[in-house]
XYZ file of C-alpha atoms in Angstrom:
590
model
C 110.695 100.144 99.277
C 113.825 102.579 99.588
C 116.135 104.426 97.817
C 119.159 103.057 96.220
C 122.638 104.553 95.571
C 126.038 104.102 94.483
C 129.625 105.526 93.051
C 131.652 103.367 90.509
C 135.414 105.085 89.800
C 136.970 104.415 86.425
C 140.234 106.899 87.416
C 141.919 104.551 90.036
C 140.387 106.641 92.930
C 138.593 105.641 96.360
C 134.746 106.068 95.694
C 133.946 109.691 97.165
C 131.669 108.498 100.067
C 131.046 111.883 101.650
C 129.544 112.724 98.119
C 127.463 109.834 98.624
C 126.181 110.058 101.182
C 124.720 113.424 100.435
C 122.876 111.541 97.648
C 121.605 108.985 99.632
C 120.496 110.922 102.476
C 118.455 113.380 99.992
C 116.060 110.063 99.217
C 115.384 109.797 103.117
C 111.270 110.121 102.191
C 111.896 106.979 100.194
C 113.487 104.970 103.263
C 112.722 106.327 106.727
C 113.283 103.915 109.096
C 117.500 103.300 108.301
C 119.860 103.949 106.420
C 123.334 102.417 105.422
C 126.726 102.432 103.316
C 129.320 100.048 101.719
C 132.190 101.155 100.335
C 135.574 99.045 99.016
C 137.958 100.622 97.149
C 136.397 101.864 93.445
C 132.564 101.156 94.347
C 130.418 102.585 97.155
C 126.890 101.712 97.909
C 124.586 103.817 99.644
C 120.831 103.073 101.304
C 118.180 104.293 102.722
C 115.465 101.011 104.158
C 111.316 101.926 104.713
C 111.055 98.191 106.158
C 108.194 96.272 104.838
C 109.120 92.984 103.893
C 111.099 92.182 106.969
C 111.238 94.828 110.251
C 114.764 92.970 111.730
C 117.805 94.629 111.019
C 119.120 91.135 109.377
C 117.595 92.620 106.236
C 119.893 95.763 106.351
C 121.174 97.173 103.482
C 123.987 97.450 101.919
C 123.795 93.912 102.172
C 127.348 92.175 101.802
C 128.108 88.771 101.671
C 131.884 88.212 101.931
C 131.875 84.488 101.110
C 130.180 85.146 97.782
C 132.128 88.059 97.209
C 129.062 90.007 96.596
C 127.314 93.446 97.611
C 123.872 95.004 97.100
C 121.863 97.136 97.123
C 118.050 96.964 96.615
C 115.126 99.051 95.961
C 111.554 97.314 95.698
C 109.668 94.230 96.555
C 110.246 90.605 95.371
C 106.746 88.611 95.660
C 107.863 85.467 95.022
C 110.944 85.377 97.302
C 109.542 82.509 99.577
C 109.058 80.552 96.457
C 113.054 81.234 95.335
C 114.286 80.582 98.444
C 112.922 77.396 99.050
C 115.212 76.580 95.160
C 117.858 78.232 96.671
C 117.874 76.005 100.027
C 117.781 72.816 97.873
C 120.953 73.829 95.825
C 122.682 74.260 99.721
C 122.024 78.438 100.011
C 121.763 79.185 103.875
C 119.865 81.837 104.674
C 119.974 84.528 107.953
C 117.077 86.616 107.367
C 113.938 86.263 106.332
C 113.388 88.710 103.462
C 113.393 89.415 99.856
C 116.262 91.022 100.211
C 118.954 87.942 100.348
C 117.116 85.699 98.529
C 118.087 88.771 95.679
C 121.691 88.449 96.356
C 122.350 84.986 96.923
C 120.110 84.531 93.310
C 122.026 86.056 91.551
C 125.097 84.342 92.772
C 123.272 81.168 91.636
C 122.168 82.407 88.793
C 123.346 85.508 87.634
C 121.394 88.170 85.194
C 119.083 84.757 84.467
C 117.706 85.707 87.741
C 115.886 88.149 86.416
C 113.017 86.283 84.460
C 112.789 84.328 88.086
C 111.318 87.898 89.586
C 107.718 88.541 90.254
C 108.078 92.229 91.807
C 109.635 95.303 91.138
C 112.629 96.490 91.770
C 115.892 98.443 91.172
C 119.097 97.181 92.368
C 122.926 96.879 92.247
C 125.431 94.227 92.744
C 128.862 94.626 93.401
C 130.801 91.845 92.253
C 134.473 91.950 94.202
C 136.325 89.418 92.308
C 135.282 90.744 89.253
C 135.420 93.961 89.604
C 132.221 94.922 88.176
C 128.719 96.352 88.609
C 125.709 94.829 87.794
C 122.205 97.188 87.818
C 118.858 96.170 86.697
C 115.585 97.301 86.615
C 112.381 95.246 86.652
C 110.119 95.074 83.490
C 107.861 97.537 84.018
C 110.257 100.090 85.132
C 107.819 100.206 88.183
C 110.947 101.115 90.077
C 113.379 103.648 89.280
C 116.951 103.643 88.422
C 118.868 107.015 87.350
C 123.047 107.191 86.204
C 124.944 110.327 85.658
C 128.671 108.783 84.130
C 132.045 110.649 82.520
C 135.267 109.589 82.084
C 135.802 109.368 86.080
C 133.077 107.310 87.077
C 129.441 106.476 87.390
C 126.958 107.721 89.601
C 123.449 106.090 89.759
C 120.183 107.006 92.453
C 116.970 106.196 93.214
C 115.766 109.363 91.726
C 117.057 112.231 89.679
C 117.573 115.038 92.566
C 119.106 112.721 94.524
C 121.821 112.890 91.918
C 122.105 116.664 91.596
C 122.462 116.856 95.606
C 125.731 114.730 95.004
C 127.149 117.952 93.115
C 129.303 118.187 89.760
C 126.700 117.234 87.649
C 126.082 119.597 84.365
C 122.701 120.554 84.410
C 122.263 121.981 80.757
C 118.614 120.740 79.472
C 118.623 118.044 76.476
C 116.727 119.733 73.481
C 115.979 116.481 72.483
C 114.291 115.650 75.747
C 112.260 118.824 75.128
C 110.892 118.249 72.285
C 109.326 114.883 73.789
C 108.417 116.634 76.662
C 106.386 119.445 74.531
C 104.786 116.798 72.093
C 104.514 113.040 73.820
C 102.339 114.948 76.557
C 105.673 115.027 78.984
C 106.742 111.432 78.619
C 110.626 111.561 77.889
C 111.962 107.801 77.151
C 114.669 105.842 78.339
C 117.256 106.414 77.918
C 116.702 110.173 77.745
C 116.068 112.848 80.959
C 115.316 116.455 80.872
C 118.896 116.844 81.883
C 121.221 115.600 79.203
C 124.010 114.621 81.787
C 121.518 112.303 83.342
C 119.830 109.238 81.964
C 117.624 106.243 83.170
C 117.966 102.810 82.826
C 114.868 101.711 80.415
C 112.295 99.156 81.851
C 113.287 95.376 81.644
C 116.882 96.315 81.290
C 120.328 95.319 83.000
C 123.642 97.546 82.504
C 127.004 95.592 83.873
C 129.709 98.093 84.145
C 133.616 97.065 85.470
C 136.230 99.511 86.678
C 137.327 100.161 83.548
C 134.140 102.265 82.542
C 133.646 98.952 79.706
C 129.792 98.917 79.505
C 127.725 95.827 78.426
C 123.902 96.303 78.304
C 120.581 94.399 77.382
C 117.014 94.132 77.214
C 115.540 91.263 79.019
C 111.747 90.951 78.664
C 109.195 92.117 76.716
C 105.833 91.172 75.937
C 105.005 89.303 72.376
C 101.031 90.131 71.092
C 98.471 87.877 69.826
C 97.156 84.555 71.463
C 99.396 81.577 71.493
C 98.704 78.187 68.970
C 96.428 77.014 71.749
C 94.521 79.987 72.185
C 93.367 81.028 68.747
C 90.373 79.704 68.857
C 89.717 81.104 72.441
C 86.037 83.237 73.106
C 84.862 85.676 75.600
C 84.251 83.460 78.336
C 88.033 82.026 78.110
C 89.639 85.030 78.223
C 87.370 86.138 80.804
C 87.958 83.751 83.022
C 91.893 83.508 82.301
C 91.963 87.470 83.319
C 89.941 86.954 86.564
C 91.987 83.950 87.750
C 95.076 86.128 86.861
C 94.361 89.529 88.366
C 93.132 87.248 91.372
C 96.884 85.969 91.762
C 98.383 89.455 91.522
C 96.306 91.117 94.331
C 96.645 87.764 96.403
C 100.808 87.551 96.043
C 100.735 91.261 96.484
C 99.150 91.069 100.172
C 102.374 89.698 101.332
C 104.316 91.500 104.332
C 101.247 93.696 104.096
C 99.568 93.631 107.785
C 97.642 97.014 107.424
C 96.035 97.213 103.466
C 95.218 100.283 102.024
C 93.231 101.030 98.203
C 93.829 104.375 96.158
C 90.415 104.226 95.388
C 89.243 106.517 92.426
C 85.460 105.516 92.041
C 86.784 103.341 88.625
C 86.491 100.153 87.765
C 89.660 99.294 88.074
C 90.726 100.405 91.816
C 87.545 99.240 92.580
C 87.779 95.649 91.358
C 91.098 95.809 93.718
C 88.957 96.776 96.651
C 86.551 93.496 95.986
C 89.939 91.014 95.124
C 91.453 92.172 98.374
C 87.919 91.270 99.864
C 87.401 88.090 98.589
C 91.184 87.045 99.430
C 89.815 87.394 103.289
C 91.427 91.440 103.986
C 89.419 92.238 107.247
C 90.963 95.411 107.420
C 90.666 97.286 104.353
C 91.321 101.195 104.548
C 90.062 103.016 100.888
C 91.158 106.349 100.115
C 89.441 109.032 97.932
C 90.239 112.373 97.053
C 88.421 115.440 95.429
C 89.066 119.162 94.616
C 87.028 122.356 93.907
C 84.797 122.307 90.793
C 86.052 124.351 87.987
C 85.421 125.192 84.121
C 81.722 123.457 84.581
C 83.811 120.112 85.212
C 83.566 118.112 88.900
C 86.669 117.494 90.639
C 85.692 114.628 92.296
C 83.843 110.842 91.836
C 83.007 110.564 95.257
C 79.684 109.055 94.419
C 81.146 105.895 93.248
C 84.409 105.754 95.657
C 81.289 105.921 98.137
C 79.039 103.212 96.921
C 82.287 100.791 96.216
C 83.499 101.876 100.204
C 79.968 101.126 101.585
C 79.442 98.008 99.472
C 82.349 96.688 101.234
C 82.324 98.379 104.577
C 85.705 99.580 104.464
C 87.149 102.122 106.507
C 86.640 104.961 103.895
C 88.744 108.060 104.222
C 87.660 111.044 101.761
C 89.776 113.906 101.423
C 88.803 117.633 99.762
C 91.277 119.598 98.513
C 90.674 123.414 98.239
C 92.250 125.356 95.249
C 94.457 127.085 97.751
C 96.144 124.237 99.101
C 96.997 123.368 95.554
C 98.743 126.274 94.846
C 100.794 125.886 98.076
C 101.483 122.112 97.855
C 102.483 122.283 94.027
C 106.019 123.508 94.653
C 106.392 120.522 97.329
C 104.972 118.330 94.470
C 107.225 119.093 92.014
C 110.204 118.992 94.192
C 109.159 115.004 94.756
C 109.220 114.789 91.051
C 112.262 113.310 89.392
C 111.520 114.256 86.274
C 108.803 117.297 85.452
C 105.746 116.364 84.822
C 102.247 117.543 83.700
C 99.202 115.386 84.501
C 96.826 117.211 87.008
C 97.159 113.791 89.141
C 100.582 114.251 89.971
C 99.690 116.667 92.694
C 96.299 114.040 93.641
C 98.411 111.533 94.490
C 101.016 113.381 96.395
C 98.161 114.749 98.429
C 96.270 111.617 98.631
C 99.821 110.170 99.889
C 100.599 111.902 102.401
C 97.168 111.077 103.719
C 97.501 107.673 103.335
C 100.697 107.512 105.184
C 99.205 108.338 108.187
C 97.096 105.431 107.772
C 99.361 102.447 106.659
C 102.591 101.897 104.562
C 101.595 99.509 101.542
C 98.368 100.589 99.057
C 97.414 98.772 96.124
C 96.633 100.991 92.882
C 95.194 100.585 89.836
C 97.632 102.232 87.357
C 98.136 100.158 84.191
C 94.672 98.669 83.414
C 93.642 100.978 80.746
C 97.341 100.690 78.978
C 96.575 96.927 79.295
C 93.120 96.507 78.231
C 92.673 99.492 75.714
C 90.475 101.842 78.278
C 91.898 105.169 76.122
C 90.176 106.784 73.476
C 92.528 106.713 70.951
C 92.546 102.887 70.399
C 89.762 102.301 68.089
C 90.860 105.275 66.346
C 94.461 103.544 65.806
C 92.362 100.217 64.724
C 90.446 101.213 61.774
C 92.960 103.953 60.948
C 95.305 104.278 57.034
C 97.863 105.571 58.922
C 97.536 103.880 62.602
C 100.712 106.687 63.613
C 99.328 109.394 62.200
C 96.213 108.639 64.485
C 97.811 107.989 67.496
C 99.775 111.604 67.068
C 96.974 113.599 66.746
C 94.977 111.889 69.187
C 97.981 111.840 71.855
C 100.644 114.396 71.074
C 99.927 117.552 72.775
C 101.296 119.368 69.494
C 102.276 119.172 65.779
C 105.355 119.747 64.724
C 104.705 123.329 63.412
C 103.236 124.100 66.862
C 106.408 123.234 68.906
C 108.550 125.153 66.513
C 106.762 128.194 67.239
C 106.678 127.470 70.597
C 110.183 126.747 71.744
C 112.876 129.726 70.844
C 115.657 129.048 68.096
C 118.162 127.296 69.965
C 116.002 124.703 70.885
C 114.439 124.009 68.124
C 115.219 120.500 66.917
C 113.730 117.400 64.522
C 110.658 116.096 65.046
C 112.005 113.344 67.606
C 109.461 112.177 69.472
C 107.104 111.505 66.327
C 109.915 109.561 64.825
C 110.322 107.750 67.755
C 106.493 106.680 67.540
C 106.828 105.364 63.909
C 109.818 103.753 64.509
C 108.059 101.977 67.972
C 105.124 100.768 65.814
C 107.249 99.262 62.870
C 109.337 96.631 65.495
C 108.878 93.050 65.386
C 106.501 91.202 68.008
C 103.447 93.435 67.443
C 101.160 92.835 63.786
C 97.376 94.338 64.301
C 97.498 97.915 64.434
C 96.137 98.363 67.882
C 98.585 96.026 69.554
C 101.377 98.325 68.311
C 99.665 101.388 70.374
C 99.057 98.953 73.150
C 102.934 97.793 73.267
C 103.705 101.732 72.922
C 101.984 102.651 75.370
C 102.468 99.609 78.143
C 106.060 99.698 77.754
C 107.137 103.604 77.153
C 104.149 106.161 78.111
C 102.729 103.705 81.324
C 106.421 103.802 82.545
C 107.523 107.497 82.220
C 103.629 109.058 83.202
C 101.763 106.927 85.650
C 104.089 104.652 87.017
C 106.373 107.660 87.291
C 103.907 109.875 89.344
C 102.860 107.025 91.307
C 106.240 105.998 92.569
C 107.628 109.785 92.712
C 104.391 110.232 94.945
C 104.030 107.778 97.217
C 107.666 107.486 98.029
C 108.013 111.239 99.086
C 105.612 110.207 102.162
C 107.348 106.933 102.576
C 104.368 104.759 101.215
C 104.646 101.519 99.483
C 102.465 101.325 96.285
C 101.718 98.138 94.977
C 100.648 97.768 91.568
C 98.906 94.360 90.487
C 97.327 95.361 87.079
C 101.723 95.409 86.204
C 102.265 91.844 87.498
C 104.279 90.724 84.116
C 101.907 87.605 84.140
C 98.782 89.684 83.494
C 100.866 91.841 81.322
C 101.947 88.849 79.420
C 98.850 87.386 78.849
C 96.755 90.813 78.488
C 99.296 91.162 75.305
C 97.821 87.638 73.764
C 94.184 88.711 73.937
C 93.264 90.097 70.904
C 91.786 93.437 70.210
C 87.609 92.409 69.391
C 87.786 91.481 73.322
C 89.143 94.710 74.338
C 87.849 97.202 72.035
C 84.356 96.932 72.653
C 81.876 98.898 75.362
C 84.091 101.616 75.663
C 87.257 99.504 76.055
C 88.394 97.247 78.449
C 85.508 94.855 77.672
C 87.296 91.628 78.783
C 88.431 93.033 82.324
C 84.762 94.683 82.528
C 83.140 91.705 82.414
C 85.538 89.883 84.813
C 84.959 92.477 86.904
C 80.858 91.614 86.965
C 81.853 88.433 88.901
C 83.154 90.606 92.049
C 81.911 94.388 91.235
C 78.332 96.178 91.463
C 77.637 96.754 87.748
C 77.146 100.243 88.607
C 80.716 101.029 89.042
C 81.137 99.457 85.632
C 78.537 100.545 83.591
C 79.100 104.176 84.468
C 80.903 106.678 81.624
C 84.329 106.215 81.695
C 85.378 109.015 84.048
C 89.051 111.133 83.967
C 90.114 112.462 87.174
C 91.137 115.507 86.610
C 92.047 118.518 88.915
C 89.732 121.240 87.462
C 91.955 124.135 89.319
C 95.043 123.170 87.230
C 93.023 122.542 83.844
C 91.146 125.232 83.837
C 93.127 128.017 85.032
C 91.612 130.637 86.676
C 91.870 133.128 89.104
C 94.581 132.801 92.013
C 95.946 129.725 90.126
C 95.939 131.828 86.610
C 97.729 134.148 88.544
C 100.051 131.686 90.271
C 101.003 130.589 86.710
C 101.274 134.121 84.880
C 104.261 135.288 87.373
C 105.558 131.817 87.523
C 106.709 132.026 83.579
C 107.121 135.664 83.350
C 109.072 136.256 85.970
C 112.675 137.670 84.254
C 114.513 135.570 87.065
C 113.112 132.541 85.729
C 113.405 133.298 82.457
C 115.898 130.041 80.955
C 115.247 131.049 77.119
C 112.914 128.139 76.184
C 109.711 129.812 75.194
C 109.062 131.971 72.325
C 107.691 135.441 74.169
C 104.590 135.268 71.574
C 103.092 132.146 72.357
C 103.593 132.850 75.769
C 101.527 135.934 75.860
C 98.959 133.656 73.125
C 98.419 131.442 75.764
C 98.111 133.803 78.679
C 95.464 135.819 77.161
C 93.035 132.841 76.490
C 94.469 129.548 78.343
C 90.601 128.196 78.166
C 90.912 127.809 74.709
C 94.482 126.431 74.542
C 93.861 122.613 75.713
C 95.651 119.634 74.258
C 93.943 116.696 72.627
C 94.216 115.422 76.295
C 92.282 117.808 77.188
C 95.082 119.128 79.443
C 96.556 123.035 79.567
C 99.194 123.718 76.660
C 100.257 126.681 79.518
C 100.331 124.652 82.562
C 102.578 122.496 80.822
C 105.203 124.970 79.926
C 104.814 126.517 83.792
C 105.425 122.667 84.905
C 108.729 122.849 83.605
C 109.797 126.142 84.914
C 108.137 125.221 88.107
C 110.400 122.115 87.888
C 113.776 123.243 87.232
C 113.224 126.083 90.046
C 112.246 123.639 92.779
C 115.989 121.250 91.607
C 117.430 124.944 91.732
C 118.605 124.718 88.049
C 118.855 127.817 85.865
């Protein structure tokens, strides 16, 4: 885990290290315990190291190998790196450390980008390649890591995260209406290649980008998940796919545990963190620290599942830490929260986790998490919806988007009123190749695009700003892979997820599964009242942080009854446009 760096000149200059290095040292949550810089003529490389895979400084990064010609830097966690080296020892690599880290570089000297369907992990890196004179960036395929580039006609910049960029300087900072109108409507997600900031985009998911010293880009997609059961399977039942899933999602905690000498579990009470809690038990973790956190009831709604984090912590004796979060400590973490962010967003557990994280950090360094399961196995609402729907988009929107298109026009002020973008994008998502039954399409949608730029996001943006290694095994690409081949009648049923519920009997108490399917929401920021309302009220009316988005009417429509003003998500229509502000003040654009 660390944050990654770099400066690629196209105008026959040095690389401006000193600029770098401003960027790089701005990620120092993500990577602690070092730091380092390479820099040769038109590239430099920049890194900062939170050492988990290997604690010697032989694992240092940049990492250069002169012999090969090659430099890199790294961000993220290769699994299967003993595995790879031992292929790469046989074709006469020698190794002299003994982390993931050069098994990375000296791959993809053997191999190049075919590396990349080698990798069980995630990760963002970048190669240098001397002799050629180009730079080679990928990103693993479920964008689990980040990867951010800001490029002109002078060069490229890329970071770990999107502040990190703006701390380098010269970087225009003029919002992307385009971005905005995903941001009001697709309930904050903005895809790749797209950021708020329309100088600054991401690399998507599953994608590498080589660029030379010419600026002469070449770019491609490589991986992604085909649906329905293969020739072999189609006659598969229940108990097959059961028992495929279990035997999978055993292998994805198990590889997961590696360099991991003090475990830790995000542990929400759900079935899904807590079938991670009883994997990690039966794969012989001793030591298993779970985590739970709460806030103030609000609205009529609880802000915390503390009965079942409980009974899955004392089923398994683990060394249960539960923290309670008053409303006021909300209010005077959120700007911290949002300054961790790299892009804004809106989901109450943004600020959960970074509270939650910072508690955990004081505990251990890696955590397993459950993030991914329902975007895998159809846990949402809106999936049998999509199934027996005419028009499986037109369900999705009004079940997801957070507003029509009418809506966002009156809510946005002239100048940034655009197309409906982000409900094209959704048609045009559900009518590629690789996906037929209805359902599948929303699964792929939402796997690939929403998972990656919502909780993957806030997980990573989270964690990382207390230097805390989240490990994700529900978005191990060989679960993915084969949670894309099960077909919808084993998913759909009991609420959703039915195959991975009843895998889950065969390690779980059935009362963590058979409970209703819980949301863990923070009441405070849903229902906003009182201090908070208050919080929020000077927050988007104050004149200096007025930026011209918001048409003056709906503000003061949503100010004078923000109970009644929820999204189909059930989340606030008015938190979400004081997210943004709250945003762009804490990156000091305006």
């Amino acid at each position: 885990m660390c944050g990654i760096a770099g400066e690629l000149r196209f105008d026959q200059r040095p690389a401006d290290l000193a600029t770098l290095e401003r960027i790089t040292h701005h990620m120092a949550p993500r990577g602690p315990n070092a730091w380092g810089f390479h820099s040769q003529g038109p590239i430099a490389l920049g890194h900062r190291r939170l050492r988990i895979m290997e604690l010697s400084d032989a694992s240092a990064q940049p990492m250069t190998d002169n012999d090969l010609g090659l430099a890199l830097t790294f961000n993220g966690a290769l699994y299967n790196y003993p595995e790879l080296r031992l292929e790469l020892e046989r074709l006469g690599y020698r190794f002299h450390s003994d982390g993931d880290t050069e098994v990375l570089l000296k791959g993809y000297h053997a191999w190049g980008a075919d590396l990349l369907p080698r990798l069980n992990g995630m990760f963002a890196f970048a190669i240098w390649e001397r002799d050629r004179q180009s730079l080679f960036v990928a990103r693993d395929r479920l964008g689990v890591k980040p990867l951010y580039l800001a490029a002109d006609e002078r060069r490229l910049r890329f970071a770990s995260s999107l502040p990190a960029l703006l701390a380098g300087g010269d970087l225009d900072t003029r919002l992307d209406p385009v971005a905005l109108n995903f941001y009001l409507n697709f309930h904050a997600v903005v895809p790749a290649p797209r950021t708020i900031l329309a100088s600054v985009e991401k690399l998507p998911p599953a994608t590498w980008l080589r660029v030379d010293a010419q600026g002469r880009r070449e770019q491609h997609c490589w991986w992604a998940p085909t649906y329905g059961p293969r020739e072999e399977e189609r006659a598969f039942e229940l108990a097959d796919w059961r028992e495929l899933t279990l035997q999978t999602l055993r292998s994805a905690v198990a590889i997961r545990q590696r360099a991991a000498v003090e475990v830790g579990v995000l542990l929400s009470g759900g079935v899904d963190s807590s079938l991670l809690v009883g994997l990690l038990r039966e794969a012989g973790v001793a030591q298993l620290s779970t985590f739970s956190i709460g806030f103030a009831d609000a609205g009529g709604e609880r802000g915390d599942e503390f009965v079942y984090s409980d009974l899955i912590a004392n089923h398994y004796a683990t060394r249960h830490h539960q923290l309670r979060i008053a409303e006021s400590e909300i209010i005077k973490q959120l700007p911290a929260a949002f300054r961790a962010m790299s892009e804004p967003m809106v989901s109450h557990d943004c600020i959960a986790f970074y509270l939650l994280s910072r508690e955990v950090s004081k505990h251990c360094k890696v955590v397993q998490s459950g993030q991914g399961a329902d975007e895998l196995f159809a846990g949402y609402h809106w999936y049998p919806q999509v199934d027996g729907a005419e028009d499986p988009v037109a369900a999705y929107r009004t079940a997801f988007f957070d507003r029509d298109h009418d809506e966002y026009a009156a809510c946005v002020q002239p100048a940034w009123l655009t197309d409906d973008h982000a409900g094209a994008f959704v048609r045009e998502h559900f009518a590629r190749p690789g996906a037929s039954a209805a359902v599948d399409k929303a699964l792929r949608l939402d796997s690939t695009v929403m998972l990656v730029d919502d909780p993957v996001k806030r997980v990573d943006n989270m964690t990382m700003a207390w230097g805390l290694e989240a490990r994700t095994p529900f978005l191990d690409y060989r679960l993915v892979e084969l949670s894309a081949r099960i077909p919808a009648r084993f998913k759909l049923p009991d609420g959703g997820k039915y195959v991975l519920k009843e895998a889950a009997r065969k390690v779980i108490p059935h009362e963590v599964i058979d409970r209703p399917k819980g949301y863990f929401p923070v009441p405070g920021l849903k229902h906003l009242q009182g201090a908070t309302l208050d919080w929020v009220r000077d927050l988007l009316l104050d004149p200096s942080q007025d930026r011209g988005l918001f048409e003056p009417r709906m503000l003061d429509r949503l100010l004078s009854d923000p109970e009644s003003q929820l999204t189909p998500l059930r989340g606030s229509k008015l938190w979400q446009l004081a997210a943004l502000n709250l945003w762009l003040s804490e990156q000091g654009i305006h």
